[in-house]
CSV table of C-alpha atoms and ligand atoms in Angstrom, one decimal:
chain,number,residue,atom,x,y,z
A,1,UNK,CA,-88.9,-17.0,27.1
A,2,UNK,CA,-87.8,-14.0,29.4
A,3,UNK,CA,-84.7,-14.4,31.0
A,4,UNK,CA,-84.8,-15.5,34.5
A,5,UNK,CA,-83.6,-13.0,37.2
A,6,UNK,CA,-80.8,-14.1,39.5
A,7,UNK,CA,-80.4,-13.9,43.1
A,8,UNK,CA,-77.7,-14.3,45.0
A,9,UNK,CA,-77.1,-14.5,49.1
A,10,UNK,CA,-76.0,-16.7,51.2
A,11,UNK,CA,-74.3,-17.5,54.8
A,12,UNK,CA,-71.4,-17.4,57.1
A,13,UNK,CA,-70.2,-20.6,57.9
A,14,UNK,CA,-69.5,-20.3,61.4
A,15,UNK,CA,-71.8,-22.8,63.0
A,16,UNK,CA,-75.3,-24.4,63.0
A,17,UNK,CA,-78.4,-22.8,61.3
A,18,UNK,CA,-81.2,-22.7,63.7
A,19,UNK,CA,-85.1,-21.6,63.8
A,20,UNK,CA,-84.7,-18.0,63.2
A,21,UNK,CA,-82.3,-18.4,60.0
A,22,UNK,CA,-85.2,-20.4,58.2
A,23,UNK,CA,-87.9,-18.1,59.1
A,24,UNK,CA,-85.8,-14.7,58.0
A,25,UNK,CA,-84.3,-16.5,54.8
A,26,UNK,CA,-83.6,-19.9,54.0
A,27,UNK,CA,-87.7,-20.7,53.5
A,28,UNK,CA,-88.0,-17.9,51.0
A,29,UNK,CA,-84.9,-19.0,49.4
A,30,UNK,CA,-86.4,-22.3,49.1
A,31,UNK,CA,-90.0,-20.6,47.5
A,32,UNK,CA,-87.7,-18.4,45.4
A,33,UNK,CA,-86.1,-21.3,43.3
A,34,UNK,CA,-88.9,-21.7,41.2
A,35,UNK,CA,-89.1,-18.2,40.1
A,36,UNK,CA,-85.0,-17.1,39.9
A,37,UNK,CA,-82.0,-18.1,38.7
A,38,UNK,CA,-80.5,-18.6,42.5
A,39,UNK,CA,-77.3,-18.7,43.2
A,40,UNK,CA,-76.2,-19.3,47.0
A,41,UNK,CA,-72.7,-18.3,48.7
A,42,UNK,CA,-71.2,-20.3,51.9
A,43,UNK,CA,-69.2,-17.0,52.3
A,44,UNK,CA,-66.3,-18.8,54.2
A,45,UNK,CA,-63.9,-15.9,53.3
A,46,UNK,CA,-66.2,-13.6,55.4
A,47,UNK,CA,-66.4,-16.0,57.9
A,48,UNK,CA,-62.6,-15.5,58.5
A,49,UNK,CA,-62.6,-11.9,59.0
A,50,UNK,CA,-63.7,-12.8,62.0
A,51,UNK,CA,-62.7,-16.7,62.5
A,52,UNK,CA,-59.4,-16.7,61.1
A,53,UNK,CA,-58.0,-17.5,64.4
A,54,UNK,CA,-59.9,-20.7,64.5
A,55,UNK,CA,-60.0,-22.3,60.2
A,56,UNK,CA,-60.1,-25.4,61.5
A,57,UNK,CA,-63.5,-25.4,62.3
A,58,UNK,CA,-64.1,-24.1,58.5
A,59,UNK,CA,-64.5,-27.1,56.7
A,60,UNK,CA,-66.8,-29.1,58.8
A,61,UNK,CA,-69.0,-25.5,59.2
A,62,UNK,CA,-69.0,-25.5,55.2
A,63,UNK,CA,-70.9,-28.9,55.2
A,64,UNK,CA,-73.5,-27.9,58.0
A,65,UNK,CA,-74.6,-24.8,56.1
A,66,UNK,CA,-74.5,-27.2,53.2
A,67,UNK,CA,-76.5,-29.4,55.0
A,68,UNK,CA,-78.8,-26.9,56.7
A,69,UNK,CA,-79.5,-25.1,53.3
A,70,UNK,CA,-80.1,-28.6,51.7
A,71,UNK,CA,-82.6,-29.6,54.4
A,72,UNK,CA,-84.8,-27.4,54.0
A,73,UNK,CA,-85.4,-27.9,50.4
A,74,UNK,CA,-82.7,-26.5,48.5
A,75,UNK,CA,-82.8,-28.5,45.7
A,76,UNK,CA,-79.1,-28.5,43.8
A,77,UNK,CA,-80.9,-28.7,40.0
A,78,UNK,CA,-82.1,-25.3,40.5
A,79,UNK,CA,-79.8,-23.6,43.1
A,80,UNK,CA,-76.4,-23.2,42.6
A,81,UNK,CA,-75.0,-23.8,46.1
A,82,UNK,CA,-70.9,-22.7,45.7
A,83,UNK,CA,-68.1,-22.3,48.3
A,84,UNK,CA,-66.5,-18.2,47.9
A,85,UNK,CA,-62.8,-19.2,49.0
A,86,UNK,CA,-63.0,-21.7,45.1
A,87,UNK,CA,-64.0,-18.1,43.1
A,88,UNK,CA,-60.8,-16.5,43.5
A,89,UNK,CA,-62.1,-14.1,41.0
A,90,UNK,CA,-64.0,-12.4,43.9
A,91,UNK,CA,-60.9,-11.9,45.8
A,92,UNK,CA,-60.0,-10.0,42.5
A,93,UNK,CA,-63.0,-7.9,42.2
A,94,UNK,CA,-62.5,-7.3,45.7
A,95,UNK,CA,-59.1,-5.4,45.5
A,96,UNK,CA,-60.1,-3.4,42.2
A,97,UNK,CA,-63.2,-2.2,43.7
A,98,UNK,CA,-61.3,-1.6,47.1
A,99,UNK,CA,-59.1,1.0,44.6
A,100,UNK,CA,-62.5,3.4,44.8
A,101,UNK,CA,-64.2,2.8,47.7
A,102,UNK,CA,-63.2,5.5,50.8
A,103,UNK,CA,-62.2,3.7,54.3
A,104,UNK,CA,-64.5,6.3,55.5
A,105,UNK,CA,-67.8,4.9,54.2
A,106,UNK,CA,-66.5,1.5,55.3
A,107,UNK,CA,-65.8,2.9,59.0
A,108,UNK,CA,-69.5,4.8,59.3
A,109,UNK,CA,-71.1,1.4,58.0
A,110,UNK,CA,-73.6,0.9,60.7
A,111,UNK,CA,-73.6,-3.4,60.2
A,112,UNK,CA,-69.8,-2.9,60.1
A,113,UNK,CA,-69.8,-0.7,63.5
A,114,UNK,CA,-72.1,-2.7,65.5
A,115,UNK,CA,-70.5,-5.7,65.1
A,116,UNK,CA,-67.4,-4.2,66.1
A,117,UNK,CA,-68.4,-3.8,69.2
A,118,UNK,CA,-70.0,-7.0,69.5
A,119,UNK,CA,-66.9,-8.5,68.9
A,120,UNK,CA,-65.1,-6.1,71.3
A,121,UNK,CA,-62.8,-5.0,68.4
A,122,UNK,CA,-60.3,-1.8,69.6
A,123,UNK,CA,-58.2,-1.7,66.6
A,124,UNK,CA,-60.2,-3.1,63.6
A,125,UNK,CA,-58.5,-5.6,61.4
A,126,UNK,CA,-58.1,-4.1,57.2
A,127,UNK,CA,-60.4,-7.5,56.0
A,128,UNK,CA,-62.6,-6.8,58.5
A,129,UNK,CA,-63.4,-3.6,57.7
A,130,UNK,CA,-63.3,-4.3,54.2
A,131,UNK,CA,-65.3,-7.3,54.2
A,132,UNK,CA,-68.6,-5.2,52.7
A,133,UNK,CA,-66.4,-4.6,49.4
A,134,UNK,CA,-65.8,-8.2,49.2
A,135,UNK,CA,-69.5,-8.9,49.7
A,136,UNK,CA,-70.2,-6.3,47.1
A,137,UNK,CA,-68.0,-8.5,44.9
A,138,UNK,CA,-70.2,-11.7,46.1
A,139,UNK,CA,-73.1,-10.1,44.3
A,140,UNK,CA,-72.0,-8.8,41.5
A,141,UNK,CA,-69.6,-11.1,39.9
A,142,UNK,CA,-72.4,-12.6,38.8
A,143,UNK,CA,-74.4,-9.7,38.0
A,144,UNK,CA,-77.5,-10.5,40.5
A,145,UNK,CA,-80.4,-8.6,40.1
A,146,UNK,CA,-82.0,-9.4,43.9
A,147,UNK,CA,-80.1,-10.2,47.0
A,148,UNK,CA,-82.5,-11.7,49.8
A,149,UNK,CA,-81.7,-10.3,53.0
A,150,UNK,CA,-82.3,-8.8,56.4
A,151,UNK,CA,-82.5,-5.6,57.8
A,152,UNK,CA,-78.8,-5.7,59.1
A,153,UNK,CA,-77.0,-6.5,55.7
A,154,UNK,CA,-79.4,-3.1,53.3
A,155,UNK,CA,-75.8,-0.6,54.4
A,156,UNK,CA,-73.8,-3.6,52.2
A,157,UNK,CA,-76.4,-3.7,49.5
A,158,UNK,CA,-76.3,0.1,49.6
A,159,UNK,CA,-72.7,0.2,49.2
A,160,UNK,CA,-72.8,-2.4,46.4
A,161,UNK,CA,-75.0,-0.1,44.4
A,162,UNK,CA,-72.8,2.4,45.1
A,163,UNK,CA,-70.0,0.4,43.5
A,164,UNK,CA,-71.9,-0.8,40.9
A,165,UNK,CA,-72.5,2.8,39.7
A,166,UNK,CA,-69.2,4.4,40.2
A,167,UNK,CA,-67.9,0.9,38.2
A,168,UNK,CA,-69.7,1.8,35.4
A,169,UNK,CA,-68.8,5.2,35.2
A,170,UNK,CA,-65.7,5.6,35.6
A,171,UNK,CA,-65.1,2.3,33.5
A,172,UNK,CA,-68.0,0.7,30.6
A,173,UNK,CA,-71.3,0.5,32.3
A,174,UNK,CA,-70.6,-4.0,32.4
A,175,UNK,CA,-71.9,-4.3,36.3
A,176,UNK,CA,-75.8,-5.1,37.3
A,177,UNK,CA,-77.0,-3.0,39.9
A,178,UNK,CA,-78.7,-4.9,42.6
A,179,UNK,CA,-81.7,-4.2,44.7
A,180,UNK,CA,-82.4,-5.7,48.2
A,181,UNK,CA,-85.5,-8.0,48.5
A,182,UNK,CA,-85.8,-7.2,52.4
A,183,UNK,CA,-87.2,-10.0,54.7
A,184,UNK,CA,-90.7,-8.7,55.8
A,185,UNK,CA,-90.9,-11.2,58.7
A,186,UNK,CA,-89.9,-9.6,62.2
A,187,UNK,CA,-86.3,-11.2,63.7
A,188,UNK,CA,-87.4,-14.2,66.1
A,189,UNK,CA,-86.6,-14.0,69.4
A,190,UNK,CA,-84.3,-16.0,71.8
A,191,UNK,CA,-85.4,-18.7,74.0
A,192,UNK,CA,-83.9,-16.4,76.7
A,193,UNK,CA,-86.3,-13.8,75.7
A,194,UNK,CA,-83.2,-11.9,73.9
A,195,UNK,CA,-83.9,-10.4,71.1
A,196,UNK,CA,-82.3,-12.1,68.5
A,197,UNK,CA,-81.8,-15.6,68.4
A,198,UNK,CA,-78.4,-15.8,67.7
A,199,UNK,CA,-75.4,-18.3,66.2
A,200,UNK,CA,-73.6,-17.1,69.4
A,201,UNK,CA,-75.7,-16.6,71.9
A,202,UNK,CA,-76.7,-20.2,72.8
A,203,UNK,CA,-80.4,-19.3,72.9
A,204,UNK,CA,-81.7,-21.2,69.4
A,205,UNK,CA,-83.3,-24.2,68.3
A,206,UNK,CA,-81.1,-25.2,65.6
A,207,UNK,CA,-82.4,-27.0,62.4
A,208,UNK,CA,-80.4,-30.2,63.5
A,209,UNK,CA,-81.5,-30.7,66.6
A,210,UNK,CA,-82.8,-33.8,67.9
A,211,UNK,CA,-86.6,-34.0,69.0
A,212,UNK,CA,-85.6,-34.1,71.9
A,213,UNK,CA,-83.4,-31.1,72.0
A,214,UNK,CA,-85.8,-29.7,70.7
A,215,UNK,CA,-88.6,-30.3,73.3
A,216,UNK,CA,-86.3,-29.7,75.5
A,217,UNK,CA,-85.6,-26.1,74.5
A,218,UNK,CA,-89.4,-25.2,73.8
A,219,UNK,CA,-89.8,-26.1,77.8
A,220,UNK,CA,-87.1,-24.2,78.8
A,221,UNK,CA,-88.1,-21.3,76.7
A,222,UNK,CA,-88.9,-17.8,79.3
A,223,UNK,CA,-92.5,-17.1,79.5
A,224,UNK,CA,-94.6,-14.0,81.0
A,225,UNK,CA,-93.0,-13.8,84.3
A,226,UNK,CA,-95.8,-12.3,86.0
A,227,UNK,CA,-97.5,-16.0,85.5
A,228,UNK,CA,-97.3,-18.6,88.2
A,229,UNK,CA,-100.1,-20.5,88.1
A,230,UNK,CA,-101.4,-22.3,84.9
A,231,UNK,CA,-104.8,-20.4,85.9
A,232,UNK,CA,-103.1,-16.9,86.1
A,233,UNK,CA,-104.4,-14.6,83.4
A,234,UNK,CA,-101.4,-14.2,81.1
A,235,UNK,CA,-99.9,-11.6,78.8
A,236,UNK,CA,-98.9,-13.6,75.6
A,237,UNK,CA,-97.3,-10.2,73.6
A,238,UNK,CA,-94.3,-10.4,76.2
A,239,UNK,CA,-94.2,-14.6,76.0
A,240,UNK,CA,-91.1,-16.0,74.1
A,241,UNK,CA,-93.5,-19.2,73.7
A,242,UNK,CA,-96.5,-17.4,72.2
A,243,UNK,CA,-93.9,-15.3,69.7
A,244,UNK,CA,-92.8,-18.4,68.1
A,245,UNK,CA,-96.7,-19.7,67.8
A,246,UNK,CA,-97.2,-16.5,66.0
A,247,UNK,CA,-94.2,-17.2,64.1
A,248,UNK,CA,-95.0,-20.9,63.3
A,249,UNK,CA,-98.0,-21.7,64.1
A,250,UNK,CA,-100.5,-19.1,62.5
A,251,UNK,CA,-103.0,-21.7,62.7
A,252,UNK,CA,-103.2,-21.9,66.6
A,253,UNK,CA,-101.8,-18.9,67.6
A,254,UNK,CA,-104.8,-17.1,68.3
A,255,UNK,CA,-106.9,-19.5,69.8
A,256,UNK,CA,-103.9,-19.9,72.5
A,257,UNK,CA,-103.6,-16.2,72.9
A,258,UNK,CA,-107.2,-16.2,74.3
A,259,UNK,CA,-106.8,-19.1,76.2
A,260,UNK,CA,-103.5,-17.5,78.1
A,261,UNK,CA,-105.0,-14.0,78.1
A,262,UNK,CA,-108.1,-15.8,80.2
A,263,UNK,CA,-106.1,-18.1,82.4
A,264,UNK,CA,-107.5,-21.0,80.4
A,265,UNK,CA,-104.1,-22.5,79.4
A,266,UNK,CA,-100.9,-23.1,81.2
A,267,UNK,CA,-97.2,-22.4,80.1
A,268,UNK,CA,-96.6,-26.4,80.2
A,269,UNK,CA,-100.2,-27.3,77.8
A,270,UNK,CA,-98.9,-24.0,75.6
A,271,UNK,CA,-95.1,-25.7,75.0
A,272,UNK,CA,-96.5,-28.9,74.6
A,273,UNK,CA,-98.6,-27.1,71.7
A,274,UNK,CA,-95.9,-25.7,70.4
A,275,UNK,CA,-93.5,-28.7,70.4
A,276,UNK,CA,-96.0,-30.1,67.9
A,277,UNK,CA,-95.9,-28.1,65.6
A,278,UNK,CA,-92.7,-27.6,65.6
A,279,UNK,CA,-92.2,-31.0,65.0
A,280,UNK,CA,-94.3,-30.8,61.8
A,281,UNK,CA,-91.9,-28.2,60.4
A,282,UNK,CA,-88.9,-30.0,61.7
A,283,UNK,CA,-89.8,-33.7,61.2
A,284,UNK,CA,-88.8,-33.6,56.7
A,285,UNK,CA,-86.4,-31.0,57.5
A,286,UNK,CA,-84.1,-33.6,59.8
A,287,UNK,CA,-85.0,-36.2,57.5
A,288,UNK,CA,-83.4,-34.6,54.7
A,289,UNK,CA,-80.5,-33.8,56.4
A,290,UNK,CA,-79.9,-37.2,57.3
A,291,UNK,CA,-79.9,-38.5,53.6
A,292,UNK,CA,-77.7,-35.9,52.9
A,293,UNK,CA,-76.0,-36.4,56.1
A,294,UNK,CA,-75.0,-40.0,55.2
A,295,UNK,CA,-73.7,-38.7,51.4
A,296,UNK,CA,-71.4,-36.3,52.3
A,297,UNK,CA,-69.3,-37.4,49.2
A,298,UNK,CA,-72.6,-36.3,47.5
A,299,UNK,CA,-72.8,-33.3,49.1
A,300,UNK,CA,-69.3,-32.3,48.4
A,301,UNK,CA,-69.8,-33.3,44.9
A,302,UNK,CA,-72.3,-30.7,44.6
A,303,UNK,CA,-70.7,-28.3,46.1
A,304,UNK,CA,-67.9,-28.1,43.3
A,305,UNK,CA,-70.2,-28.3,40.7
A,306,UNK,CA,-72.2,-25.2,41.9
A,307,UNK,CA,-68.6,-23.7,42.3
A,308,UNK,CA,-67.7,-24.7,38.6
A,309,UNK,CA,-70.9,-22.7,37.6
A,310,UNK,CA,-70.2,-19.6,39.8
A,311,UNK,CA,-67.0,-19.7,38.3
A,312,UNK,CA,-68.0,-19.8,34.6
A,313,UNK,CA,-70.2,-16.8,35.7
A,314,UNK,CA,-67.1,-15.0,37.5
A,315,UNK,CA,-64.4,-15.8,34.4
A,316,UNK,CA,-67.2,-14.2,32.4
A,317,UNK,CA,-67.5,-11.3,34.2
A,318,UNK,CA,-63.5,-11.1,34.8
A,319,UNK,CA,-63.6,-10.8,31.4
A,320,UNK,CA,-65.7,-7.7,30.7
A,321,UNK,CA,-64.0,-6.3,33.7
A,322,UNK,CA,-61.0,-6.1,32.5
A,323,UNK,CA,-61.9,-4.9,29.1
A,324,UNK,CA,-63.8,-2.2,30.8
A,325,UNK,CA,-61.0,-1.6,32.9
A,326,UNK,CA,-58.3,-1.3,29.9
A,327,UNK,CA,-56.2,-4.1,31.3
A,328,UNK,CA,-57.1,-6.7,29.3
A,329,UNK,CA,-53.5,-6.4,28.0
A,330,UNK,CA,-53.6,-9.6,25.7
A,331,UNK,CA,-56.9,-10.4,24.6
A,332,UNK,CA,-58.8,-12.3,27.2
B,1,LIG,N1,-73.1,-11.0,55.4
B,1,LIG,C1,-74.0,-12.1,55.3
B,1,LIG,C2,-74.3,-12.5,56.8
B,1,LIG,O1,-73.6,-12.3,57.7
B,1,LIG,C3,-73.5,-13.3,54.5
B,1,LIG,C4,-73.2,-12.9,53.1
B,1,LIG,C5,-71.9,-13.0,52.5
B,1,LIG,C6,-74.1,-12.5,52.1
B,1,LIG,N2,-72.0,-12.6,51.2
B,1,LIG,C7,-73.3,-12.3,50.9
B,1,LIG,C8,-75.4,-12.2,52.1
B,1,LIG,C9,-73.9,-11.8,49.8
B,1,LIG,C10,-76.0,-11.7,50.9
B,1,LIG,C11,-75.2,-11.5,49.8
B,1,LIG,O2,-75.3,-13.2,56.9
């Protein structure tokens, strides 16, 4: 039998997964676990380039993208689900590769220079800025072949090639180069009409919110403005409400965009609409979570054994690394 391909990608841990997380990645992480060899990174050493103010928070943020990735169907036999702080070896691959990459790429890294000023950054921390080398060493210290991901992370996959190729030339060709599987479904928007539904921005519906959080929410989600009446002809392509029927609800969607575009539905019918279906996606998803919810121990327990198997993967690779690299000064 052919070897099965591995993926590898993974999260932040710096707070709760919400709607548009599942729709950009964990649901095809979830359909890719039949196919690959996946292997999926709570990347709480990146989470500290930016948190490490606050690592108190780290441990219980772990366990809700444990939980969050485990809700929706990540099923531990076939995903290997592993905390990045417990692989020391990519903290090791991190500093030889940061021998031969050029703080200049890292400073013209568009990713790397938006959220700088996101985060309002006037002098830019070295972990920070080097945190695409240690992502590059997320990936390929287990020599992935796909990394799953969004628009805003291809610079990091880029860079990782780059690595990956400079590695093997200037050492024994022992790295996999990766290639980006790009998420073909558009970002989802905020409930405040913002672009992005964001960790930060307090405009999501989070995977473990209650139903009535979540019904909640959907009501208080921005709607064509210009419509004040339920009989008002409405304009769904600029409705928050309508984007996530699109989004979620492929089998209504259109049928309501006909119905608002004549006047023949109001904002209040349209939520109620989409609270439903919503509900259908959300309903296994919470009740999941809540069996894992009251295992933690479980939960924990699985999250060192997927970090035993990254790690068998990362000693191996440590190995041929350092043999490549001539400093395998006594054998391995
Ligand atoms: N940078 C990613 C994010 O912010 C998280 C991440 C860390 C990641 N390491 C990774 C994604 C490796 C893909 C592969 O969402």
């Amino acid at each position: 039998m052919e070897k099965k391909k591995r993926i590898l990608t993974g999260d932040r841990p710096t707070g709760q997964l919400h709607l548009g997380h599942y729709l950009g990645s964990l649901a095809n992480r979830v359909k890719l676990q039949d196919t690959y060899e996946n292997f999926i990174i709570i990347a709480d050493v990146q989470a500290l380039t930016t948190h490490f103010d606050r690592p108190e928070n780290l441990s219980r943020d772990v366990m809700n993208v444990a939980l969050d990735n485990l809700s929706v169907g990540l099923d531990p036999e076939k995903s290997v689900l592993f905390i990045q702080s417990l692989v020391p070896e990519i903290a090791e691959l991190t500093i030889f590769y940061s021998m031969f990459v050029t703080v200049n790429s890292l400073r013209h890294n568009p990713t790397v220079k938006t959220e700088v000023q996101q985060y309002g950054y006037k002098d830019i921390m070295y972990g920070f800025l080097g945190y695409p080398v240690s992502q590059a060493a997320d990936i390929t210290f287990c020599k992935a072949d796909l990394v799953p991901v969004g628009e805003d992370q291809l610079p990091h996959i880029e860079l990782t090639r780059k690595i990956v190729r400079r590695f093997n030339e200037l050492y024994k060709p022992v790295l996999t180069e990766p290639e980006a599987l790009l998420s073909s479904v558009p970002r989802l928007v905020g409930l405040d009409g913002n672009a992005k539904m964001g960790k930060s921005l307090g405009n999501g519906i989070y995977l473990a919110d209650t139903p009535a959080a979540v019904k909640q929410k959907a009501f208080s989600a921005v709607t064509d403005p210009g419509r004040i009446k339920a009989t008002d002809k409405g304009n769904p392509s600029i409705c928050t409400v309508y984007s996530y029927h699109t989004a979620f609800n492929a089998a209504e969607a259109q049928d309501i965009a006909v119905r608002c575009k004549a006047g023949g539905i109001g904002c209040v019918a349209c939520k109620g609409q989409l609270v439903n279906c919503l509900e259908g996606l959300l309903a296994p998803i919470r009740e999941r979570r809540n069996y894992y919810e009251s295992r933690k121990e479980t939960v924990s327990e699985l999250l060192m054994q997927g970090t035993m198997k990254a790690r068998e993967a990362a000693k191996e690779t440590m190995r041929e690394v350092r043999e490549a690299m001539s400093i395998a000064y006594y054998g391995d």
